[in-house]
Coordinates of C-alpha atoms and ligand atoms in Angstrom, one line a residue:
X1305 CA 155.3 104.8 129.1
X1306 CA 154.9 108.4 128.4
X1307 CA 154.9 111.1 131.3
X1308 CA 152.7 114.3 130.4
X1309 CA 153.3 117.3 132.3
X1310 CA 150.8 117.3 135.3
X1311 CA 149.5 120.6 134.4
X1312 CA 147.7 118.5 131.4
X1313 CA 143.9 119.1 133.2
X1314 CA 143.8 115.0 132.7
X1315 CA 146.7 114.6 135.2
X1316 CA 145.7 116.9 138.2
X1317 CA 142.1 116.7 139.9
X1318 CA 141.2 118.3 143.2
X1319 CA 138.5 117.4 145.5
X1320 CA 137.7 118.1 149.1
X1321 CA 141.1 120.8 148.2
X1322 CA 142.9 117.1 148.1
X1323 CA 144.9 117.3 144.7
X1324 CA 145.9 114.2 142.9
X1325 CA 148.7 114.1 140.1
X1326 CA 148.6 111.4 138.1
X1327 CA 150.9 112.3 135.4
X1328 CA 153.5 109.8 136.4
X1329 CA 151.1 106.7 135.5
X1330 CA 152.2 107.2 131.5
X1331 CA 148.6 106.8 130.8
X1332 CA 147.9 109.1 128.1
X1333 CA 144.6 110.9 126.8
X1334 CA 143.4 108.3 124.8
X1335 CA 143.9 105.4 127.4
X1336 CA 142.0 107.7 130.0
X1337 CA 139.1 108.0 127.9
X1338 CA 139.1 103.7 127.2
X1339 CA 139.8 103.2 131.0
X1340 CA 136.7 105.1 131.9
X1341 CA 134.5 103.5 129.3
X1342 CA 135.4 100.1 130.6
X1343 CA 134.3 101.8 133.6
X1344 CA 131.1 102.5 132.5
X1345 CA 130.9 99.3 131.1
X1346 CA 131.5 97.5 134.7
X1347 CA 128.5 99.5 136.0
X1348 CA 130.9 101.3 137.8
X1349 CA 128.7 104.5 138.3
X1350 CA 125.2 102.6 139.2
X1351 CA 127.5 100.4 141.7
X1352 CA 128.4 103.9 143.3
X1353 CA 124.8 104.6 143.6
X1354 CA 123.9 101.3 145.2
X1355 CA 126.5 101.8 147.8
X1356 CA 124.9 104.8 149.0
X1357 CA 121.8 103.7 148.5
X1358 CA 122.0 100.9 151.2
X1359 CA 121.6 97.8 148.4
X1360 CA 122.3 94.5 149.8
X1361 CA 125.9 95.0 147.6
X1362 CA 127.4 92.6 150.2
X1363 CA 125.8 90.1 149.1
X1364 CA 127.6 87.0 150.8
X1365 CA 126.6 88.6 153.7
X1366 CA 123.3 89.7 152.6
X1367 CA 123.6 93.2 153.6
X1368 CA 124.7 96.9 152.7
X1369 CA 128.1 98.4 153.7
X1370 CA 126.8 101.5 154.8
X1371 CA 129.8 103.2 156.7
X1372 CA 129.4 106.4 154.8
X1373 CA 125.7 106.6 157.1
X1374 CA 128.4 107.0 160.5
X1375 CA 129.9 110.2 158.7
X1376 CA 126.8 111.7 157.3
X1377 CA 126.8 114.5 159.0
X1378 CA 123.9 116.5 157.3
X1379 CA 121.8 113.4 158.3
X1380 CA 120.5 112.8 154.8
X1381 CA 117.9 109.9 155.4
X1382 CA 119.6 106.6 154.8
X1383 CA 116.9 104.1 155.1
X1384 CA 117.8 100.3 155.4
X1385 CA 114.5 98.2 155.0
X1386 CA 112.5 101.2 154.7
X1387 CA 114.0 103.2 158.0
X1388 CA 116.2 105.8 158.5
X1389 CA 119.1 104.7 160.4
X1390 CA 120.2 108.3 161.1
X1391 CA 118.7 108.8 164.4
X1392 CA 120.2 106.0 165.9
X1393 CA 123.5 106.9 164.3
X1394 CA 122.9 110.7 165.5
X1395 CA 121.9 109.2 169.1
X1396 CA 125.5 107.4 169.7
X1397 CA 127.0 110.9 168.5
X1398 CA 125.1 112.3 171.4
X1399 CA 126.2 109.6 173.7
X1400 CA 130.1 110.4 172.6
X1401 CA 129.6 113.6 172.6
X1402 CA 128.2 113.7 176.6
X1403 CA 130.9 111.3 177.6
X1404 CA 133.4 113.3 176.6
X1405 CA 132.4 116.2 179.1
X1406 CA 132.2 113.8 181.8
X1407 CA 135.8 111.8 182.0
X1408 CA 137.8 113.6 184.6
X1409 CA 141.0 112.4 186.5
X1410 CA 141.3 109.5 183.8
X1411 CA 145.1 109.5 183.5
X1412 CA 145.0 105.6 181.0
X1413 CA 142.9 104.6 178.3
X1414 CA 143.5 100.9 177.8
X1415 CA 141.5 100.5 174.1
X1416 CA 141.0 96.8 173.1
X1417 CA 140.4 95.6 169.7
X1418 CA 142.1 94.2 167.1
X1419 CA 142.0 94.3 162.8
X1420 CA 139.2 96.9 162.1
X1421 CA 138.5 98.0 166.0
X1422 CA 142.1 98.8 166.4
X1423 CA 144.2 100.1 163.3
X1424 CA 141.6 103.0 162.4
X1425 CA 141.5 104.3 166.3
X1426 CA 145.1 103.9 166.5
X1427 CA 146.3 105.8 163.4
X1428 CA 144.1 108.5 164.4
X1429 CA 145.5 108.9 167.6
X1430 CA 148.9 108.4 166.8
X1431 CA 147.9 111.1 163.7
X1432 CA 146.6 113.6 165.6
X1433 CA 149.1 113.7 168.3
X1434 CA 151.0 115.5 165.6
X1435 CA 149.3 118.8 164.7
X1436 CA 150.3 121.2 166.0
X1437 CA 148.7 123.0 168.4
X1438 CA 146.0 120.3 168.9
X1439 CA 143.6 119.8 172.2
X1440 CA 144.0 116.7 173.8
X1441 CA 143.2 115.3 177.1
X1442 CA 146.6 114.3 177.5
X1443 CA 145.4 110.7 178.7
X1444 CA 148.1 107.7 178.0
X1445 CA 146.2 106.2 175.0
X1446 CA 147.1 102.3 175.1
X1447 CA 146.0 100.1 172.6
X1448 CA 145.8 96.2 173.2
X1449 CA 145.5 94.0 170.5
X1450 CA 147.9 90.9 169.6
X1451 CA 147.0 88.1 172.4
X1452 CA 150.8 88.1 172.8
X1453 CA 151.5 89.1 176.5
X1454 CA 154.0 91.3 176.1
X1455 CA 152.1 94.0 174.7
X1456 CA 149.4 93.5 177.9
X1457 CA 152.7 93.8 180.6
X1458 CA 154.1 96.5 178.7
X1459 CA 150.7 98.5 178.9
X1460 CA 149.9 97.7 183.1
X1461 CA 153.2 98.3 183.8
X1462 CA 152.6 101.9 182.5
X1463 CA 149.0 103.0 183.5
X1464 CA 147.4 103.9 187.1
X1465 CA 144.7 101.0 187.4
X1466 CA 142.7 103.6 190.0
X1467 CA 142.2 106.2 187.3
X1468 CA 142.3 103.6 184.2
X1469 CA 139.1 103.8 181.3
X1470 CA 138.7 100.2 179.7
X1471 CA 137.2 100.4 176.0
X1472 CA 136.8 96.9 174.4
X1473 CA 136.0 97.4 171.0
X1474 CA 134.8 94.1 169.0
X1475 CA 131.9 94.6 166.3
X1476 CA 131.1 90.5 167.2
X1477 CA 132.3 90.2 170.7
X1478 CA 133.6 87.1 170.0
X1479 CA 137.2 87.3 169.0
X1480 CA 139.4 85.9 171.6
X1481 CA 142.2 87.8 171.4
X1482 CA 139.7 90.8 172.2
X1483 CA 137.9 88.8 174.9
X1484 CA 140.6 87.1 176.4
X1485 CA 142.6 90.6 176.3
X1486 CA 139.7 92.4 178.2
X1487 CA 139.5 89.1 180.8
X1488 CA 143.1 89.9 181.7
X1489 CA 142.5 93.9 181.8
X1490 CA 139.8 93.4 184.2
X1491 CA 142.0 90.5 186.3
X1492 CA 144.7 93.4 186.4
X1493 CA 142.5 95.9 187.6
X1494 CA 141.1 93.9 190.3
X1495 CA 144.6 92.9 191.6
X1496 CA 145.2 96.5 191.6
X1497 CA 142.6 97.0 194.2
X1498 CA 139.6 98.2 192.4
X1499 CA 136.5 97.0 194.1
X1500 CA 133.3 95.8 191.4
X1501 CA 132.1 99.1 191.7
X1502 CA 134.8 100.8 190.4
X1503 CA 135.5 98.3 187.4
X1504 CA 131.8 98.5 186.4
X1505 CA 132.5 102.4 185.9
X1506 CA 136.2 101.6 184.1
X1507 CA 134.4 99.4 181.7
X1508 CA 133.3 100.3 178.6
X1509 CA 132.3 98.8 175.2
X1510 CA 131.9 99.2 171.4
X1511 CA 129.9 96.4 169.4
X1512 CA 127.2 95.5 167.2
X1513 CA 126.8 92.7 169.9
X1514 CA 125.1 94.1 172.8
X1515 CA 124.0 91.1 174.7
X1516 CA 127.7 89.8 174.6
X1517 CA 129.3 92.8 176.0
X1518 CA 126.5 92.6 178.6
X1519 CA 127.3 89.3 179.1
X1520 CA 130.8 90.0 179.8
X1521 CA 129.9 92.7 182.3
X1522 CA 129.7 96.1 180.9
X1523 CA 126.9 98.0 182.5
X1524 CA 124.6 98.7 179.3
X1525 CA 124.7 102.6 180.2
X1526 CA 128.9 102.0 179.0
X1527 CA 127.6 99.9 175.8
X1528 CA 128.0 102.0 172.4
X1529 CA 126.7 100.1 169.5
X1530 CA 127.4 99.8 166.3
X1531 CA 125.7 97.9 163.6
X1532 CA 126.0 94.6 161.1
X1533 CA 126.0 96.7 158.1
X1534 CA 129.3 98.5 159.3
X1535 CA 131.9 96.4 158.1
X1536 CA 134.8 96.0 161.0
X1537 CA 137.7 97.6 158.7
X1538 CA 135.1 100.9 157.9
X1539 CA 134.2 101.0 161.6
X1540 CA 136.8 104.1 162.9
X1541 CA 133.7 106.6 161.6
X1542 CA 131.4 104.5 164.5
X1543 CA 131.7 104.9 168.3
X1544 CA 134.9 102.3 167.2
X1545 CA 136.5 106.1 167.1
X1546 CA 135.8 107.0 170.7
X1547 CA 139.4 107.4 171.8
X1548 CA 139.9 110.6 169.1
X1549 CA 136.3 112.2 170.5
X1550 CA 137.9 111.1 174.5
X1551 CA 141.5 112.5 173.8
X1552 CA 141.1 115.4 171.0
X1553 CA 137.7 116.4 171.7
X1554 CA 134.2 115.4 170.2
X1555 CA 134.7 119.0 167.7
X1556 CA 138.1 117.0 166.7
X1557 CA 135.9 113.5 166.0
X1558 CA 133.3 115.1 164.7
X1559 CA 135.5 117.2 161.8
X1560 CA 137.1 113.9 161.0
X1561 CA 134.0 112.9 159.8
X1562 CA 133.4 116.0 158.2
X1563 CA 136.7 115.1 156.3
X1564 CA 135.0 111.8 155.2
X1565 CA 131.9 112.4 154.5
X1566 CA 133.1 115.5 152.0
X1567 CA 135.0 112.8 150.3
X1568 CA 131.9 110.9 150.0
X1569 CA 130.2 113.2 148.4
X1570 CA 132.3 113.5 146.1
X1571 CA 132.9 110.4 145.0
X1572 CA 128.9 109.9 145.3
X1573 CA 128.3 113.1 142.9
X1574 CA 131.7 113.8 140.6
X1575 CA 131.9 112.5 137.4
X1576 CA 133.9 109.3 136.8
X1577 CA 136.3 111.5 134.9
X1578 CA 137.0 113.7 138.0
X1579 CA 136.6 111.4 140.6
X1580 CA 139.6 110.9 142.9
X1581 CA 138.9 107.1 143.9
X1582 CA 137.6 106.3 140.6
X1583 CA 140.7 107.6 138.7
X1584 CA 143.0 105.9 141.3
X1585 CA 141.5 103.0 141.0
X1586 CA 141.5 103.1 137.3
X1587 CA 145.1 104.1 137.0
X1588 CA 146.0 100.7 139.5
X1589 CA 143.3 98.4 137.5
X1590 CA 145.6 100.0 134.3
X1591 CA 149.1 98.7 135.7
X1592 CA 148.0 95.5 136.9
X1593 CA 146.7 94.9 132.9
X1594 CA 150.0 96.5 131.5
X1595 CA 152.6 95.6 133.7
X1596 CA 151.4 92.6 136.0
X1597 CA 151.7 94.3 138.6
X1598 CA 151.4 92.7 142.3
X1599 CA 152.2 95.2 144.4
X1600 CA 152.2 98.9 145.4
X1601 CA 153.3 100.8 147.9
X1602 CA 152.2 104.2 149.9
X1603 CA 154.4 106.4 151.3
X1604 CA 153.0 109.1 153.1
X1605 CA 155.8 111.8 153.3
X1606 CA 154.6 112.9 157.1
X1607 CA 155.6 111.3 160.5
X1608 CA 152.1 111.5 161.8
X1609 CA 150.9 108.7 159.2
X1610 CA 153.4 106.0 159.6
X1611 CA 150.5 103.9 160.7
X1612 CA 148.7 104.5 157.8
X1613 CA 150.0 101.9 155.2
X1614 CA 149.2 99.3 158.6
X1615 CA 145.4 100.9 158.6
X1616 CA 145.6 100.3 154.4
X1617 CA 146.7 96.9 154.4
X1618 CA 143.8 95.7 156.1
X1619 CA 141.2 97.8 154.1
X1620 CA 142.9 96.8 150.5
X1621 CA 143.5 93.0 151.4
X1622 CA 140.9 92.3 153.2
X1623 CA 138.5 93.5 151.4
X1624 CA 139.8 92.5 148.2
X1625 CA 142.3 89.6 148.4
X1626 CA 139.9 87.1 146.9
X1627 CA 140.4 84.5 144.5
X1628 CA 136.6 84.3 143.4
X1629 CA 133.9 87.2 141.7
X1630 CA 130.7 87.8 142.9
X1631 CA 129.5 85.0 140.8
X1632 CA 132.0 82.7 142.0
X1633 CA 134.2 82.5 139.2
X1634 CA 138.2 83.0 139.1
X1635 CA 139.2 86.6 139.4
X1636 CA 142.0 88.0 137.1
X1637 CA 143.0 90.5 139.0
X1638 CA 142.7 91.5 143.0
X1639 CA 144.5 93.1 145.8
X1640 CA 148.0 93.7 145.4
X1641 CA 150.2 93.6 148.2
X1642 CA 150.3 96.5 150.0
X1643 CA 152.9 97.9 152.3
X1644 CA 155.3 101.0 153.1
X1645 CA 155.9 103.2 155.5
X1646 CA 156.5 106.9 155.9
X1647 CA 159.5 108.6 154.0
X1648 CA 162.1 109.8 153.6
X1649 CA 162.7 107.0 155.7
X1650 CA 161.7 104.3 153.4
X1651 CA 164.2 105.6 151.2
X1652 CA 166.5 104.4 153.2
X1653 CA 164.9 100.9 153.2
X1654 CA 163.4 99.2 150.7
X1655 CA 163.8 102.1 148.2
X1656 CA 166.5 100.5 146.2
X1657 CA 164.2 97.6 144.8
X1658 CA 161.5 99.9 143.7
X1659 CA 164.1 101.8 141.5
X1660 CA 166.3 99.0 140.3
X1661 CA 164.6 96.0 141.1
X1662 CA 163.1 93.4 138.6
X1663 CA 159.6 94.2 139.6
X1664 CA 157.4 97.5 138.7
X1665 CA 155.6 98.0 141.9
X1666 CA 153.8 101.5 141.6
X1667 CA 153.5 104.4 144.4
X1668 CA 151.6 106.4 146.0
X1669 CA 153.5 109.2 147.3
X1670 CA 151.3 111.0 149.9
X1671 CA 152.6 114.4 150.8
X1672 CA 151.0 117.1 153.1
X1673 CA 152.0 121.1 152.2
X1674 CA 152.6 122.2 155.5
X1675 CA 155.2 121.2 157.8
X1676 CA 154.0 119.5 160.5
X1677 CA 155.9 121.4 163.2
X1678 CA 156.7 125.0 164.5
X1679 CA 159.7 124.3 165.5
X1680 CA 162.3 127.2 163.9
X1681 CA 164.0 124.2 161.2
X1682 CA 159.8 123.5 160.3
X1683 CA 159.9 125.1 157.2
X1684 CA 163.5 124.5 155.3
X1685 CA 163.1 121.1 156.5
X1686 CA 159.8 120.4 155.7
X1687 CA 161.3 121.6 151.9
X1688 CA 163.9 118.8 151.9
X1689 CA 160.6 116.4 152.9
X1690 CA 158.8 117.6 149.8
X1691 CA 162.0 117.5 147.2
X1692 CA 162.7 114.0 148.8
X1693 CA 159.2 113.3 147.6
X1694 CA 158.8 114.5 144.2
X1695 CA 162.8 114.1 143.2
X1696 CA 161.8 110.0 143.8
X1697 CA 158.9 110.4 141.9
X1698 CA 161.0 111.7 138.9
X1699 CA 163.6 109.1 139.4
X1700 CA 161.4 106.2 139.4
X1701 CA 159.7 107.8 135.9
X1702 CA 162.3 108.9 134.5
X1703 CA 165.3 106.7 135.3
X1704 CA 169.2 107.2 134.1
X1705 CA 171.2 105.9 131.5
X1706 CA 174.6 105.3 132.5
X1707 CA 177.8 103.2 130.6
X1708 CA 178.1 100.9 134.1
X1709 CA 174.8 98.8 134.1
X1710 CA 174.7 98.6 138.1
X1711 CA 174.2 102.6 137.8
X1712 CA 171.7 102.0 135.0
X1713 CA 167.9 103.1 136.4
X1714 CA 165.3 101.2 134.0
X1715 CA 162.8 104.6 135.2
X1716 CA 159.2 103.5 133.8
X1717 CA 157.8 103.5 137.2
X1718 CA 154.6 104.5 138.1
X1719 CA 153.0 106.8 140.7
X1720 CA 150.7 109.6 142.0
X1721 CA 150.9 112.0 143.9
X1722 CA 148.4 113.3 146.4
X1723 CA 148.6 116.1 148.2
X1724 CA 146.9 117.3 151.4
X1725 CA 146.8 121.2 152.3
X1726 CA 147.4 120.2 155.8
X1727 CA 147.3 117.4 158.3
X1728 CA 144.3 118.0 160.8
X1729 CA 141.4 115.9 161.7
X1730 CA 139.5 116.8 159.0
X1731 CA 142.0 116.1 156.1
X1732 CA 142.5 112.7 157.8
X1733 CA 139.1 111.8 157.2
X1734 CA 139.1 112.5 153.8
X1735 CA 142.5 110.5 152.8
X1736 CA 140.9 107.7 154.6
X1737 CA 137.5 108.4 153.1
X1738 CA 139.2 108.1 149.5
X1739 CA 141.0 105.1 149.9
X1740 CA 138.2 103.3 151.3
X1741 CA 136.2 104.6 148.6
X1742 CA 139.3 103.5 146.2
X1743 CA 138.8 100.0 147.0
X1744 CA 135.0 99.7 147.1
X1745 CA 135.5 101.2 143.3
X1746 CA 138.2 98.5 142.7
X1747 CA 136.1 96.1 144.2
X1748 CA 133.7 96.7 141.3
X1749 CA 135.6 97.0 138.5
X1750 CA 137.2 93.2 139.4
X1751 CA 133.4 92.3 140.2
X1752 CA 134.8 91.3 143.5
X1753 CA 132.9 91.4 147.2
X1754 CA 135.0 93.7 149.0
X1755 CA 133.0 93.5 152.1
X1756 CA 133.0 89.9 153.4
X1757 CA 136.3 88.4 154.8
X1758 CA 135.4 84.7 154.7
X1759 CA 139.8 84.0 154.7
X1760 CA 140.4 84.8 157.6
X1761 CA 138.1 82.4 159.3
X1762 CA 139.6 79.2 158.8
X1763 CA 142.3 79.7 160.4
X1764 CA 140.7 80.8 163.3
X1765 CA 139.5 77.4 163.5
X1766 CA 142.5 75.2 162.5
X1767 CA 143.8 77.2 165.8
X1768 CA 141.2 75.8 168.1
X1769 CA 142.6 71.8 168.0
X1770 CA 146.0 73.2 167.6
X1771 CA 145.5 74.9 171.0
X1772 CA 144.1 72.3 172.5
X1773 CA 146.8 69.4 171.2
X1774 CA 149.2 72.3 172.6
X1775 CA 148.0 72.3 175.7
X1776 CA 147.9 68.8 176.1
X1777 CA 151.6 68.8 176.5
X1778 CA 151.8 66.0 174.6
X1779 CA 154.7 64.8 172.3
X1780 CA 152.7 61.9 170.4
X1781 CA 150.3 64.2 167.9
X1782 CA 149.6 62.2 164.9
X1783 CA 148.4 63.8 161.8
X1784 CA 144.5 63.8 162.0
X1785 CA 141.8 65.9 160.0
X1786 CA 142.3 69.4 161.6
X1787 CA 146.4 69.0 162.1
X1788 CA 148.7 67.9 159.2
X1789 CA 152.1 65.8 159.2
X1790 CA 154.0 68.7 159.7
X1791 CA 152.0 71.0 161.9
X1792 CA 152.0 67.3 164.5
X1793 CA 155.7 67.6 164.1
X1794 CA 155.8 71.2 165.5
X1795 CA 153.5 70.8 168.2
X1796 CA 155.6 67.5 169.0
X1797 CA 158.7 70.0 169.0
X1798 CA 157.3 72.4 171.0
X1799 CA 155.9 69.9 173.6
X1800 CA 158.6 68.5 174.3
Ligands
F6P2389 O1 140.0 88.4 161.8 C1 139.7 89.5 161.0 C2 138.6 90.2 161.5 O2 137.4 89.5 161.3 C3 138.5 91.6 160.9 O3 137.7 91.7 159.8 C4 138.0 92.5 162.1 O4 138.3 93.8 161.9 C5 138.7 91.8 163.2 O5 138.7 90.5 162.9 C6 138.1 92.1 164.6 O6 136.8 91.6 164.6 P1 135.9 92.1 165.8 O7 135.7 93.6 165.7 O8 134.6 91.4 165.6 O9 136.5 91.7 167.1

């Protein structure tokens, strides 16, 4: 591999003032230009338009993935089956928007949803709590998802049931962990000594299944919808984002979308060749041919987004850890693993194996110019962040010769760097903008569906028999269509 200085105009590209520095991928000039004719050659550019343009590009599904409409500030028509879905979209802003003046004496949100309606709300909370100077309600933000009780008892045994908001936030209003999650919030609040009236105002819900969250018991004045062409891991930019309009303001929501739907625009408009998702994608596409890759990792140098690899892991491998293309044939390539975790920290961690180890697992090395404090240390040790950051980089590259081969680094490791002018609301948006936009492009160039998530299903169903052998407390499972040899042996175990 050959590093070129980044200053080489092919190595550093700025959009949305988000700079990205490739020049640790050892891709030179001339691979560039190939990667972006294959590129062209995927239909890379007209899949771009189509995404925008509300075609049916999930096709499995039979519908568009049309998240960028939620952000779409400017609301540019976006017309699915001939009509614009802007007003509705602009009506729920509204809805948000009033809510937000209204909420007084709420000390507890309780926010339930898990997958896509809980790792986008979360990071952003967790995110924003973190710039400085920020305006927020100061409400206890909790977020319920696993069906594991300890996370429920943790959460009632912190929040004031009287003056407690309940969002459940499912796009089908079907998953059980969600439903039987919000059946135990509302059994809490009514042991607590809240009358009907009073949990008919704590109630709230987020879903693209209105008559279910009726159903359940949320007064259809508390009902936000979204839609089916909103995939649940691209949902944050819906009314799924409530808790950042509730605790930082709807301004705060509202210029996290601004964030996003810059990005948008600019992966909708730039030219392949300066096109931040694009090129990253490329430059990943690139190692996984070269190098085999099977993994990467993200590191964002910044506190505030240690929940962001979490929020990453779902977009990239769910949307793109399939074994079959569009046409149902066997994929080559697809999702890597993802994972990290926010550094200098991870150094500390796992950090060895990506210098030394057997495996090339690339980087992305996320770092934000300004420190994220003003405390009086903010600056000289925000500099120590940042040489942390780009002195990794360099080793991983570069590597070192030494005469003892433990001490030997093989270097040859790839990575970008991107580069945020700051961490706010808006700048959130956009890094989540571009990596969502990263995988739709990957998505294309692997001919893959990255908008259906037909995995995860059947296990969701193998669970239902297993429950129900489980509960039977019996000790004499045999092995029968839905529950193998050695899952009967467990439950056996277990019952016993
Ligand atoms: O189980 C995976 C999944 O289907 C994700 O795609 C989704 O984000 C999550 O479950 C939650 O789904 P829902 O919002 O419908 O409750």
């Amino acid at each position: 591999m050959h590093f070129e200085p980044s200053s080489t105009p092919i190595h550093r590209h700025t959009a949305v003032n988000v700079v990205l520095d490739t020049a640790y991928q050892g891709i030179d000039r001339a691979t560039w230009a190939h990667l972006f004719s294959e590129a062209r050659q995927s239909k890379l550019d007209q899949f771009i338009a189509d995404l925008f343009a509300g075609k049916h590009i999930n096709a499995s599904e039979n519908r568009p993935a049309l998240h960028s409409a939620l952000r779409n500030l400017h609301k540019t028509p976006v017309l699915i089956n001939g009509k614009d879905v802007m007003p509705a979209v602009a009506a729920v802003w509204s809805r948000m928007e009033t809510l937000c003046s209204q909420w007084e004496g709420v000390t507890d949100v309780i926010h339930i949803g898990i997958g896509g309606s809980d790792f986008g709300p979360r990071l952003a909370i967790e995110a924003l709590a973190y710039v400085p100077g920020i305006t927020s309600r100061g409400m206890r933000m909790h977020f319920l998802a696993n069906i594991d009780t300890a996370e429920l008892a943790r959460i009632v045994a912190r929040a004031e049931a009287k003056s407690t908001r309940v969002i459940i936030v499912s796009k089908s209003f079907t998953t059980l962990e969600t439903t039987m999650n919000a059946k135990a919030i509302v059994a809490w609040l009514k042991d607590s000594g809240c009358n009907q009236a009073q949990i008919a105002d704590a109630l709230y819900a987020v879903t693209a299944n209105v008559p279910a969250a009726s159903a359940f018991g949320v007064s259809k004045d508390n009902i936000y919808p979204f839609w089916d062409w909103v995939g649940g891991r691209y949902s944050v930019w819906s009314a799924v984002g409530l808790p950042i309009a509730l605790q930082y303001g709807f301004d705060t929501f509202q210029e996290f979308l601004a964030g996003a739907e810059a990005m948008d625009l600019h992966f909708k408009n730039a030219p392949l060749e300066d096109n931040l998702p694009v090129i990253m994608a490329l430059a990943l596409l690139h190692q996984q041919k070269t190098h085999g890759i099977t993994s990467y990792a993200a590191i964002p140098y910044a506190d505030a987004l240690d929940w962001f690899p979490k929020w990453l892991q779902q977009l990239d491998m769910e949307s793109n850890g399939k074994s079959v293309d569009r046409d149902g044939k066997p994929v080559q390539f697809s999702s890597p693993v993802v994972f990290g975790s926010a550094g200098s920290n991870a150094q500390h961690s796992y950090f060895q194996m990506l210098h030394q180890g057997t495996e090339i697992i690339p980087i992305d090395f996320i770092a934000v110019r300004e420190p994220m404090s003003d405390r009086p240390e903010a600056v000289s040790h925000h500099r120590i962040l940042l040489s942390n950051c780009l002195a990794q980089a360099q080793a991983l590259a570069n590597g070192k010769t030494a005469s003892n081969p433990n001490d030997v680094y093989p270097g040859q490791r790839p990575s970008n760097l991107l580069l945020l002018p700051k961490l706010n609301a808006f700048y959130l948006g956009a890094l989540l903008a571009l990596y969502e936009n990263r995988a739709a492009s990957l998505g294309a160039l692997w001919n893959i569906n990255s908008f259906d998530q037909p995995g995860v299903e059947y296990g969701k169903v193998l669970a239902k028999p297993i429950e129900k052998a489980l509960a039977s407390h019996a000790n004499d499972i045999v092995a029968s269509e839905h529950i193998d040899a050695v899952t009967a042996a467990r439950i056996n175990f277990l019952n016993s």
